[in-house]
PDB file of C-alpha atoms in Angstrom:
ATOM      1  CA  MET A   1      -0.160  -0.052   0.035  1.00  0.00           C
ATOM      2  CA  ALA A   2       1.262   3.567  -0.901  1.00  0.00           C
ATOM      3  CA  ARG A   3       1.965   5.816   1.770  1.00  0.00           C
ATOM      4  CA  PRO A   4       0.349   9.274   1.737  1.00  0.00           C
ATOM      5  CA  LYS A   5       1.884  12.286   0.349  1.00  0.00           C
ATOM      6  CA  GLU A   6       3.323  14.126   3.607  1.00  0.00           C
ATOM      7  CA  PHE A   7       3.903  17.231   1.984  1.00  0.00           C
ATOM      8  CA  ASP A   8       1.585  19.912   0.483  1.00  0.00           C
ATOM      9  CA  GLN A   9       2.283  19.449  -3.604  1.00  0.00           C
ATOM     10  CA  GLU A  10       0.990  22.729  -4.397  1.00  0.00           C
ATOM     11  CA  ARG A  11       3.094  24.636  -2.017  1.00  0.00           C
ATOM     12  CA  ALA A  12       5.961  22.428  -3.409  1.00  0.00           C
ATOM     13  CA  LEU A  13       5.071  23.825  -6.785  1.00  0.00           C
ATOM     14  CA  HIS A  14       5.153  27.059  -5.832  1.00  0.00           C
ATOM     15  CA  ARG A  15       8.292  27.061  -4.300  1.00  0.00           C
ATOM     16  CA  ALA A  16       9.243  25.191  -7.244  1.00  0.00           C
ATOM     17  CA  ILE A  17       8.188  28.173  -9.467  1.00  0.00           C
ATOM     18  CA  SER A  18       9.871  30.366  -7.170  1.00  0.00           C
ATOM     19  CA  ILE A  19      13.515  28.822  -7.561  1.00  0.00           C
ATOM     20  CA  PHE A  20      13.274  28.240 -11.270  1.00  0.00           C
ATOM     21  CA  SER A  21      12.366  31.894 -11.936  1.00  0.00           C
ATOM     22  CA  GLN A  22      15.651  32.920  -9.694  1.00  0.00           C
ATOM     23  CA  LYS A  23      17.994  30.503 -11.235  1.00  0.00           C
ATOM     24  CA  GLY A  24      16.667  29.375 -14.499  1.00  0.00           C
ATOM     25  CA  PHE A  25      15.954  25.775 -15.304  1.00  0.00           C
ATOM     26  CA  ALA A  26      19.601  24.929 -16.415  1.00  0.00           C
ATOM     27  CA  ALA A  27      20.917  26.191 -13.338  1.00  0.00           C
ATOM     28  CA  THR A  28      18.811  24.845 -10.776  1.00  0.00           C
ATOM     29  CA  SER A  29      19.948  21.591  -9.537  1.00  0.00           C
ATOM     30  CA  THR A  30      17.550  18.570  -8.230  1.00  0.00           C
ATOM     31  CA  GLY A  31      19.313  19.566  -4.817  1.00  0.00           C
ATOM     32  CA  ASP A  32      18.047  23.165  -5.227  1.00  0.00           C
ATOM     33  CA  LEU A  33      14.400  21.707  -5.801  1.00  0.00           C
ATOM     34  CA  MET A  34      14.696  19.544  -2.813  1.00  0.00           C
ATOM     35  CA  ARG A  35      15.373  22.059  -0.284  1.00  0.00           C
ATOM     36  CA  ALA A  36      13.432  24.733  -1.668  1.00  0.00           C
ATOM     37  CA  MET A  37      10.324  22.349  -1.997  1.00  0.00           C
ATOM     38  CA  ASP A  38      11.590  20.780   1.364  1.00  0.00           C
ATOM     39  CA  VAL A  39      10.878  17.230  -0.054  1.00  0.00           C
ATOM     40  CA  GLY A  40      13.083  14.035  -0.132  1.00  0.00           C
ATOM     41  CA  ARG A  41      14.536  12.944  -3.651  1.00  0.00           C
ATOM     42  CA  GLN A  42      12.132   9.915  -3.816  1.00  0.00           C
ATOM     43  CA  SER A  43       9.123  11.695  -2.877  1.00  0.00           C
ATOM     44  CA  MET A  44      10.050  14.644  -5.456  1.00  0.00           C
ATOM     45  CA  TYR A  45      10.440  11.990  -8.193  1.00  0.00           C
ATOM     46  CA  ASP A  46       7.333   9.975  -7.298  1.00  0.00           C
ATOM     47  CA  THR A  47       4.940  13.146  -7.244  1.00  0.00           C
ATOM     48  CA  PHE A  48       6.602  15.310  -9.822  1.00  0.00           C
ATOM     49  CA  GLY A  49       8.615  12.884 -11.901  1.00  0.00           C
ATOM     50  CA  ASP A  50      11.976  14.456 -13.438  1.00  0.00           C
ATOM     51  CA  LYS A  51      13.261  17.648 -13.248  1.00  0.00           C
ATOM     52  CA  ARG A  52      11.854  18.728 -16.530  1.00  0.00           C
ATOM     53  CA  ALA A  53       8.528  17.359 -15.795  1.00  0.00           C
ATOM     54  CA  LEU A  54       8.392  19.203 -12.471  1.00  0.00           C
ATOM     55  CA  PHE A  55       9.560  22.574 -14.616  1.00  0.00           C
ATOM     56  CA  LEU A  56       6.433  21.767 -17.174  1.00  0.00           C
ATOM     57  CA  GLN A  57       4.303  21.180 -14.269  1.00  0.00           C
ATOM     58  CA  ALA A  58       5.309  24.512 -12.453  1.00  0.00           C
ATOM     59  CA  LEU A  59       4.941  26.449 -15.627  1.00  0.00           C
ATOM     60  CA  GLU A  60       1.524  25.219 -16.174  1.00  0.00           C
ATOM     61  CA  VAL A  61       0.366  26.636 -12.560  1.00  0.00           C
ATOM     62  CA  TYR A  62       2.438  29.913 -13.355  1.00  0.00           C
ATOM     63  CA  VAL A  63       0.900  30.515 -16.425  1.00  0.00           C
ATOM     64  CA  THR A  64      -2.522  29.527 -15.384  1.00  0.00           C
ATOM     65  CA  GLU A  65      -2.445  31.886 -12.408  1.00  0.00           C
ATOM     66  CA  LYS A  66      -1.191  34.888 -14.418  1.00  0.00           C
ATOM     67  CA  VAL A  67      -3.732  34.285 -16.844  1.00  0.00           C
ATOM     68  CA  ARG A  68      -6.378  34.202 -14.323  1.00  0.00           C
ATOM     69  CA  SER A  69      -5.218  37.294 -12.818  1.00  0.00           C
ATOM     70  CA  ILE A  70      -4.730  39.132 -16.098  1.00  0.00           C
ATOM     71  CA  ASN A  71      -8.563  38.169 -16.853  1.00  0.00           C
ATOM     72  CA  VAL A  72      -9.326  39.816 -13.196  1.00  0.00           C
ATOM     73  CA  GLU A  73      -7.617  42.943 -13.937  1.00  0.00           C
ATOM     74  CA  LEU A  74      -9.112  43.273 -17.426  1.00  0.00           C
ATOM     75  CA  LYS A  75     -12.216  42.734 -16.155  1.00  0.00           C
ATOM     76  CA  THR A  76     -11.794  45.592 -13.556  1.00  0.00           C
ATOM     77  CA  PRO A  77     -13.905  48.710 -14.466  1.00  0.00           C
ATOM     78  CA  GLY A  78     -11.525  51.342 -16.142  1.00  0.00           C
ATOM     79  CA  SER A  79      -8.714  48.942 -17.197  1.00  0.00           C
ATOM     80  CA  THR A  80      -7.825  48.540 -20.669  1.00  0.00           C
ATOM     81  CA  PRO A  81      -5.829  45.737 -22.689  1.00  0.00           C
ATOM     82  CA  CYS A  82      -2.356  47.004 -23.715  1.00  0.00           C
ATOM     83  CA  PHE A  83      -1.580  46.259 -27.252  1.00  0.00           C
ATOM     84  CA  ASN A  84       1.748  47.930 -27.273  1.00  0.00           C
ATOM     85  CA  PRO A  85       4.323  46.153 -29.075  1.00  0.00           C
ATOM     86  CA  GLU A  86       7.046  48.346 -27.484  1.00  0.00           C
ATOM     87  CA  GLY A  87       6.331  46.962 -24.242  1.00  0.00           C
ATOM     88  CA  ALA A  88       5.973  50.357 -22.888  1.00  0.00           C
ATOM     89  CA  CYS A  89       3.346  48.833 -20.253  1.00  0.00           C
ATOM     90  CA  PRO A  90       4.670  47.952 -16.814  1.00  0.00           C
ATOM     91  CA  LEU A  91       2.771  44.445 -16.971  1.00  0.00           C
ATOM     92  CA  CYS A  92       4.175  43.429 -20.447  1.00  0.00           C
ATOM     93  CA  ARG A  93       7.709  44.261 -19.317  1.00  0.00           C
ATOM     94  CA  THR A  94       7.247  42.531 -16.045  1.00  0.00           C
ATOM     95  CA  GLN A  95       5.974  39.499 -17.718  1.00  0.00           C
ATOM     96  CA  ARG A  96       8.630  39.331 -20.455  1.00  0.00           C
ATOM     97  CA  SER A  97      11.244  39.921 -17.693  1.00  0.00           C
ATOM     98  CA  PHE A  98       9.746  36.860 -16.009  1.00  0.00           C
ATOM     99  CA  GLN A  99       9.667  34.533 -18.899  1.00  0.00           C
ATOM    100  CA  TYR A 100      13.166  35.351 -19.556  1.00  0.00           C
ATOM    101  CA  ARG A 101      14.262  34.564 -16.169  1.00  0.00           C
ATOM    102  CA  TRP A 102      12.322  31.074 -15.983  1.00  0.00           C
ATOM    103  CA  LEU A 103      14.562  29.788 -18.957  1.00  0.00           C
ATOM    104  CA  HIS A 104      17.845  31.711 -18.021  1.00  0.00           C
ATOM    105  CA  GLY A 105      17.662  32.746 -14.561  1.00  0.00           C
ATOM    106  CA  HIS A 106      18.918  36.146 -12.729  1.00  0.00           C
TER     107      HIS A 106
END
């Protein structure tokens, strides 16, 4: 019989999001993830798979949450969508910056 999970998977994914955004995919080690997520190696692999699978799950959570927050912002009275290709909108600059950090770190 499998043991029940002894950690909060959602919290662990959010911690993975944080470490991936700080260091980038390539520079983030399995040890970095285990420390940030406060899980053991076997629990991490059993729950999320390898580092790439964890990255994709974390990215999916991040994108889902960002899209939700953007939708809320757009539904706010007085807000207007930004179609500025120059990236003058602070939200757009933040999004691009964060996407870059996800892949490359900083």
